[in-house]
Structures are given as C-alpha cells and as structure tokens.
mmCIF file of C-alpha atoms in Angstrom:
data_model
loop_
_atom_site.group_PDB
_atom_site.id
_atom_site.type_symbol
_atom_site.label_atom_id
_atom_site.label_comp_id
_atom_site.label_asym_id
_atom_site.label_seq_id
_atom_site.Cartn_x
_atom_site.Cartn_y
_atom_site.Cartn_z
ATOM 1 C CA UNK A 320 -107.290 4.284 67.582
ATOM 2 C CA UNK A 321 -106.671 0.578 67.091
ATOM 3 C CA UNK A 322 -108.648 -1.587 69.523
ATOM 4 C CA UNK A 323 -108.511 -5.272 70.439
ATOM 5 C CA UNK A 324 -111.508 -6.773 72.243
ATOM 6 C CA UNK A 325 -111.319 -10.202 73.878
ATOM 7 C CA UNK A 326 -114.777 -11.284 75.022
ATOM 8 C CA UNK A 327 -116.373 -14.738 74.902
ATOM 9 C CA UNK A 328 -119.966 -13.675 75.618
ATOM 10 C CA UNK A 329 -121.787 -12.890 72.354
ATOM 11 C CA UNK A 330 -124.137 -10.240 73.760
ATOM 12 C CA UNK A 331 -121.362 -8.362 75.559
ATOM 13 C CA UNK A 332 -119.077 -8.687 72.527
ATOM 14 C CA UNK A 333 -121.743 -7.201 70.232
ATOM 15 C CA UNK A 334 -122.423 -4.366 72.686
ATOM 16 C CA UNK A 335 -118.706 -3.554 73.060
ATOM 17 C CA UNK A 336 -118.035 -3.635 69.310
ATOM 18 C CA UNK A 337 -120.950 -1.280 68.660
ATOM 19 C CA UNK A 338 -119.767 1.008 71.456
ATOM 20 C CA UNK A 339 -116.026 0.998 70.633
ATOM 21 C CA UNK A 340 -116.288 1.137 66.829
ATOM 22 C CA UNK A 341 -117.055 4.839 66.916
ATOM 23 C CA UNK A 342 -113.597 5.413 68.406
ATOM 24 C CA UNK A 343 -111.560 3.349 65.983
ATOM 25 C CA UNK A 344 -110.859 0.054 64.267
ATOM 26 C CA UNK A 345 -112.004 -2.787 66.510
ATOM 27 C CA UNK A 346 -110.665 -6.346 66.164
ATOM 28 C CA UNK A 347 -112.487 -9.060 68.089
ATOM 29 C CA UNK A 348 -111.323 -12.318 69.653
ATOM 30 C CA UNK A 349 -113.297 -14.821 71.714
ATOM 31 C CA UNK A 350 -110.589 -16.079 74.060
ATOM 32 C CA UNK A 351 -107.287 -15.023 75.575
ATOM 33 C CA UNK A 352 -105.148 -17.140 73.259
ATOM 34 C CA UNK A 353 -106.629 -15.453 70.185
ATOM 35 C CA UNK A 354 -106.092 -12.077 71.853
ATOM 36 C CA UNK A 355 -102.390 -12.740 72.473
ATOM 37 C CA UNK A 356 -101.974 -14.031 68.911
ATOM 38 C CA UNK A 357 -103.713 -10.951 67.470
ATOM 39 C CA UNK A 358 -101.604 -8.688 69.673
ATOM 40 C CA UNK A 359 -98.402 -10.391 68.509
ATOM 41 C CA UNK A 360 -99.395 -10.116 64.838
ATOM 42 C CA UNK A 361 -100.158 -6.413 65.247
ATOM 43 C CA UNK A 362 -96.739 -5.827 66.835
ATOM 44 C CA UNK A 363 -95.039 -7.768 64.054
ATOM 45 C CA UNK A 364 -96.913 -5.724 61.435
ATOM 46 C CA UNK A 365 -95.788 -2.487 63.105
ATOM 47 C CA UNK A 366 -99.407 -1.559 63.858
ATOM 48 C CA UNK A 367 -99.783 -2.174 67.600
ATOM 49 C CA UNK A 368 -103.050 -1.839 69.455
ATOM 50 C CA UNK A 369 -103.663 1.343 71.414
ATOM 51 C CA UNK A 370 -106.349 -0.249 73.568
ATOM 52 C CA UNK A 371 -106.970 -3.840 74.640
ATOM 53 C CA UNK A 372 -110.197 -4.766 76.423
ATOM 54 C CA UNK A 373 -109.972 -8.125 78.176
ATOM 55 C CA UNK A 374 -112.645 -10.153 79.904
ATOM 56 C CA UNK A 375 -111.229 -12.292 82.725
ATOM 57 C CA UNK A 376 -113.414 -15.375 82.432
ATOM 58 C CA UNK A 377 -112.721 -16.767 78.956
ATOM 59 C CA UNK A 378 -112.042 -20.257 77.631
ATOM 60 C CA UNK A 379 -108.627 -21.564 76.523
ATOM 61 C CA UNK A 380 -106.709 -18.707 78.184
ATOM 62 C CA UNK A 381 -108.284 -16.345 80.703
ATOM 63 C CA UNK A 382 -107.860 -12.583 80.767
ATOM 64 C CA UNK A 383 -105.123 -12.679 83.391
ATOM 65 C CA UNK A 384 -103.037 -15.072 81.295
ATOM 66 C CA UNK A 385 -103.672 -12.964 78.200
ATOM 67 C CA UNK A 386 -102.613 -9.808 80.049
ATOM 68 C CA UNK A 387 -99.363 -11.463 81.129
ATOM 69 C CA UNK A 388 -98.799 -12.645 77.547
ATOM 70 C CA UNK A 389 -99.400 -9.168 76.147
ATOM 71 C CA UNK A 390 -97.087 -7.474 78.649
ATOM 72 C CA UNK A 391 -94.403 -10.121 78.008
ATOM 73 C CA UNK A 392 -94.614 -9.510 74.251
ATOM 74 C CA UNK A 393 -94.138 -5.791 74.841
ATOM 75 C CA UNK A 394 -91.094 -6.462 77.076
ATOM 76 C CA UNK A 395 -89.564 -8.865 74.540
ATOM 77 C CA UNK A 396 -89.880 -6.209 71.853
ATOM 78 C CA UNK A 397 -88.655 -3.397 74.109
ATOM 79 C CA UNK A 398 -91.867 -1.392 73.759
ATOM 80 C CA UNK A 399 -91.391 1.772 75.854
ATOM 81 C CA UNK A 400 -93.845 2.126 78.729
ATOM 82 C CA UNK A 401 -95.400 5.235 77.198
ATOM 83 C CA UNK A 402 -96.067 3.282 73.974
ATOM 84 C CA UNK A 403 -97.473 0.188 75.706
ATOM 85 C CA UNK A 404 -101.082 -0.743 75.033
ATOM 86 C CA UNK A 405 -103.653 0.531 77.486
ATOM 87 C CA UNK A 406 -105.419 -2.522 78.896
ATOM 88 C CA UNK A 407 -108.900 -2.288 80.351
ATOM 89 C CA UNK A 408 -110.146 -5.364 82.173
ATOM 90 C CA UNK A 409 -113.893 -5.730 81.581
ATOM 91 C CA UNK A 410 -115.405 -8.287 83.929
ATOM 92 C CA UNK A 411 -118.218 -9.189 86.271
ATOM 93 C CA UNK A 412 -115.604 -10.109 88.905
ATOM 94 C CA UNK A 413 -115.556 -6.964 91.011
ATOM 95 C CA UNK A 414 -114.093 -8.237 94.271
ATOM 96 C CA UNK A 415 -110.958 -6.698 95.749
ATOM 97 C CA UNK A 416 -108.773 -9.767 95.084
ATOM 98 C CA UNK A 417 -109.492 -9.757 91.321
ATOM 99 C CA UNK A 418 -109.058 -6.002 91.023
ATOM 100 C CA UNK A 419 -105.727 -6.145 92.869
ATOM 101 C CA UNK A 420 -104.451 -9.041 90.763
ATOM 102 C CA UNK A 421 -105.363 -7.300 87.501
ATOM 103 C CA UNK A 422 -103.374 -4.202 88.436
ATOM 104 C CA UNK A 423 -100.422 -6.275 89.655
ATOM 105 C CA UNK A 424 -100.330 -8.007 86.259
ATOM 106 C CA UNK A 425 -100.326 -4.712 84.381
ATOM 107 C CA UNK A 426 -103.859 -3.604 83.590
ATOM 108 C CA UNK A 427 -104.414 0.123 83.182
ATOM 109 C CA UNK A 428 -108.077 0.340 84.210
ATOM 110 C CA UNK A 429 -110.522 -2.140 85.721
ATOM 111 C CA UNK A 430 -114.127 -1.800 84.534
ATOM 112 C CA UNK A 431 -116.900 -3.864 86.062
ATOM 113 C CA UNK A 432 -119.822 -5.278 84.110
ATOM 114 C CA UNK A 433 -122.357 -4.350 83.113
ATOM 115 C CA UNK A 434 -120.377 -1.702 81.238
ATOM 116 C CA UNK A 435 -121.462 1.861 81.971
ATOM 117 C CA UNK A 436 -120.908 3.772 78.704
ATOM 118 C CA UNK A 437 -120.375 7.137 80.390
ATOM 119 C CA UNK A 438 -117.823 5.784 82.868
ATOM 120 C CA UNK A 439 -116.067 3.862 80.105
ATOM 121 C CA UNK A 440 -115.828 7.008 77.969
ATOM 122 C CA UNK A 441 -114.405 8.871 80.972
ATOM 123 C CA UNK A 442 -111.769 6.135 81.305
ATOM 124 C CA UNK A 443 -110.865 6.473 77.624
ATOM 125 C CA UNK A 444 -110.531 10.236 78.058
ATOM 126 C CA UNK A 445 -108.388 9.763 81.169
ATOM 127 C CA UNK A 446 -106.069 7.563 79.092
ATOM 128 C CA UNK A 447 -105.971 10.240 76.339
ATOM 129 C CA UNK A 448 -107.394 7.763 73.839
ATOM 130 C CA UNK A 449 -110.374 9.937 72.890
#
C-alpha cells in the first residue's frame, strides 16, 4: 500500500509514520500544499496513493483545502471512484460541524486524535487496505 501522511505536528507525525510503515510505503508532508503536490506527482508517475491521512489544522493549506485539491486532481484525471484514494481525516477537531464538512468534501473516514491504533486498524480493514 502506498500512503501519504500530511501532519504538521512532529510527535503525531512520528507516531503515524511508525504505525503506518508496517502497512506500506509512507511519504510524509508537513502541510496541505505539500500533500497536494505529492499527490499530483504520484498521479503523474502512475503510482497513486492508496491512502491519504490528512490533519485539518495545518499551515499554508489546511486539510479541508488539501482534500478538495486531491479530489479535484482525481476528477481532472478521470480517476474512477473505485480507484480513488481513501482519505482519512486525522484531527483533534471532533465536533459535528467538522465531521460533516469533511465527509461533504470527500473524506472516507474521520478519525479523532489521539489516534487509537486498534480503531485505526479496523478502519483500514473496513477499507480493504489491510
């Protein structure tokens, strides 16, 4: 599995890389703009990401903007829905408004922080990624 992680917090980034690396190749970005750029490069190289984990609160471009950018890139390149990246929002913002917005913008799963490894693994299994 090819994974893209966008997380600006060092401690969370380190935790997520250690956790996700056992499931596949994990590329890391520190803001939404880098995430969209990495996603675009992967599409152009013909090696798209299977999973994208996005924090919401990031500098330069937040997770919502990055999610919109990623979904727009997939539309522009006519990526079929069943081949689209699975996007998990990983954030401390767990209120109903943020959850609703994330799903409206195209996230697949919303995972609150702190990340619960068991629940996250269950989500990956539900998405048939592991």
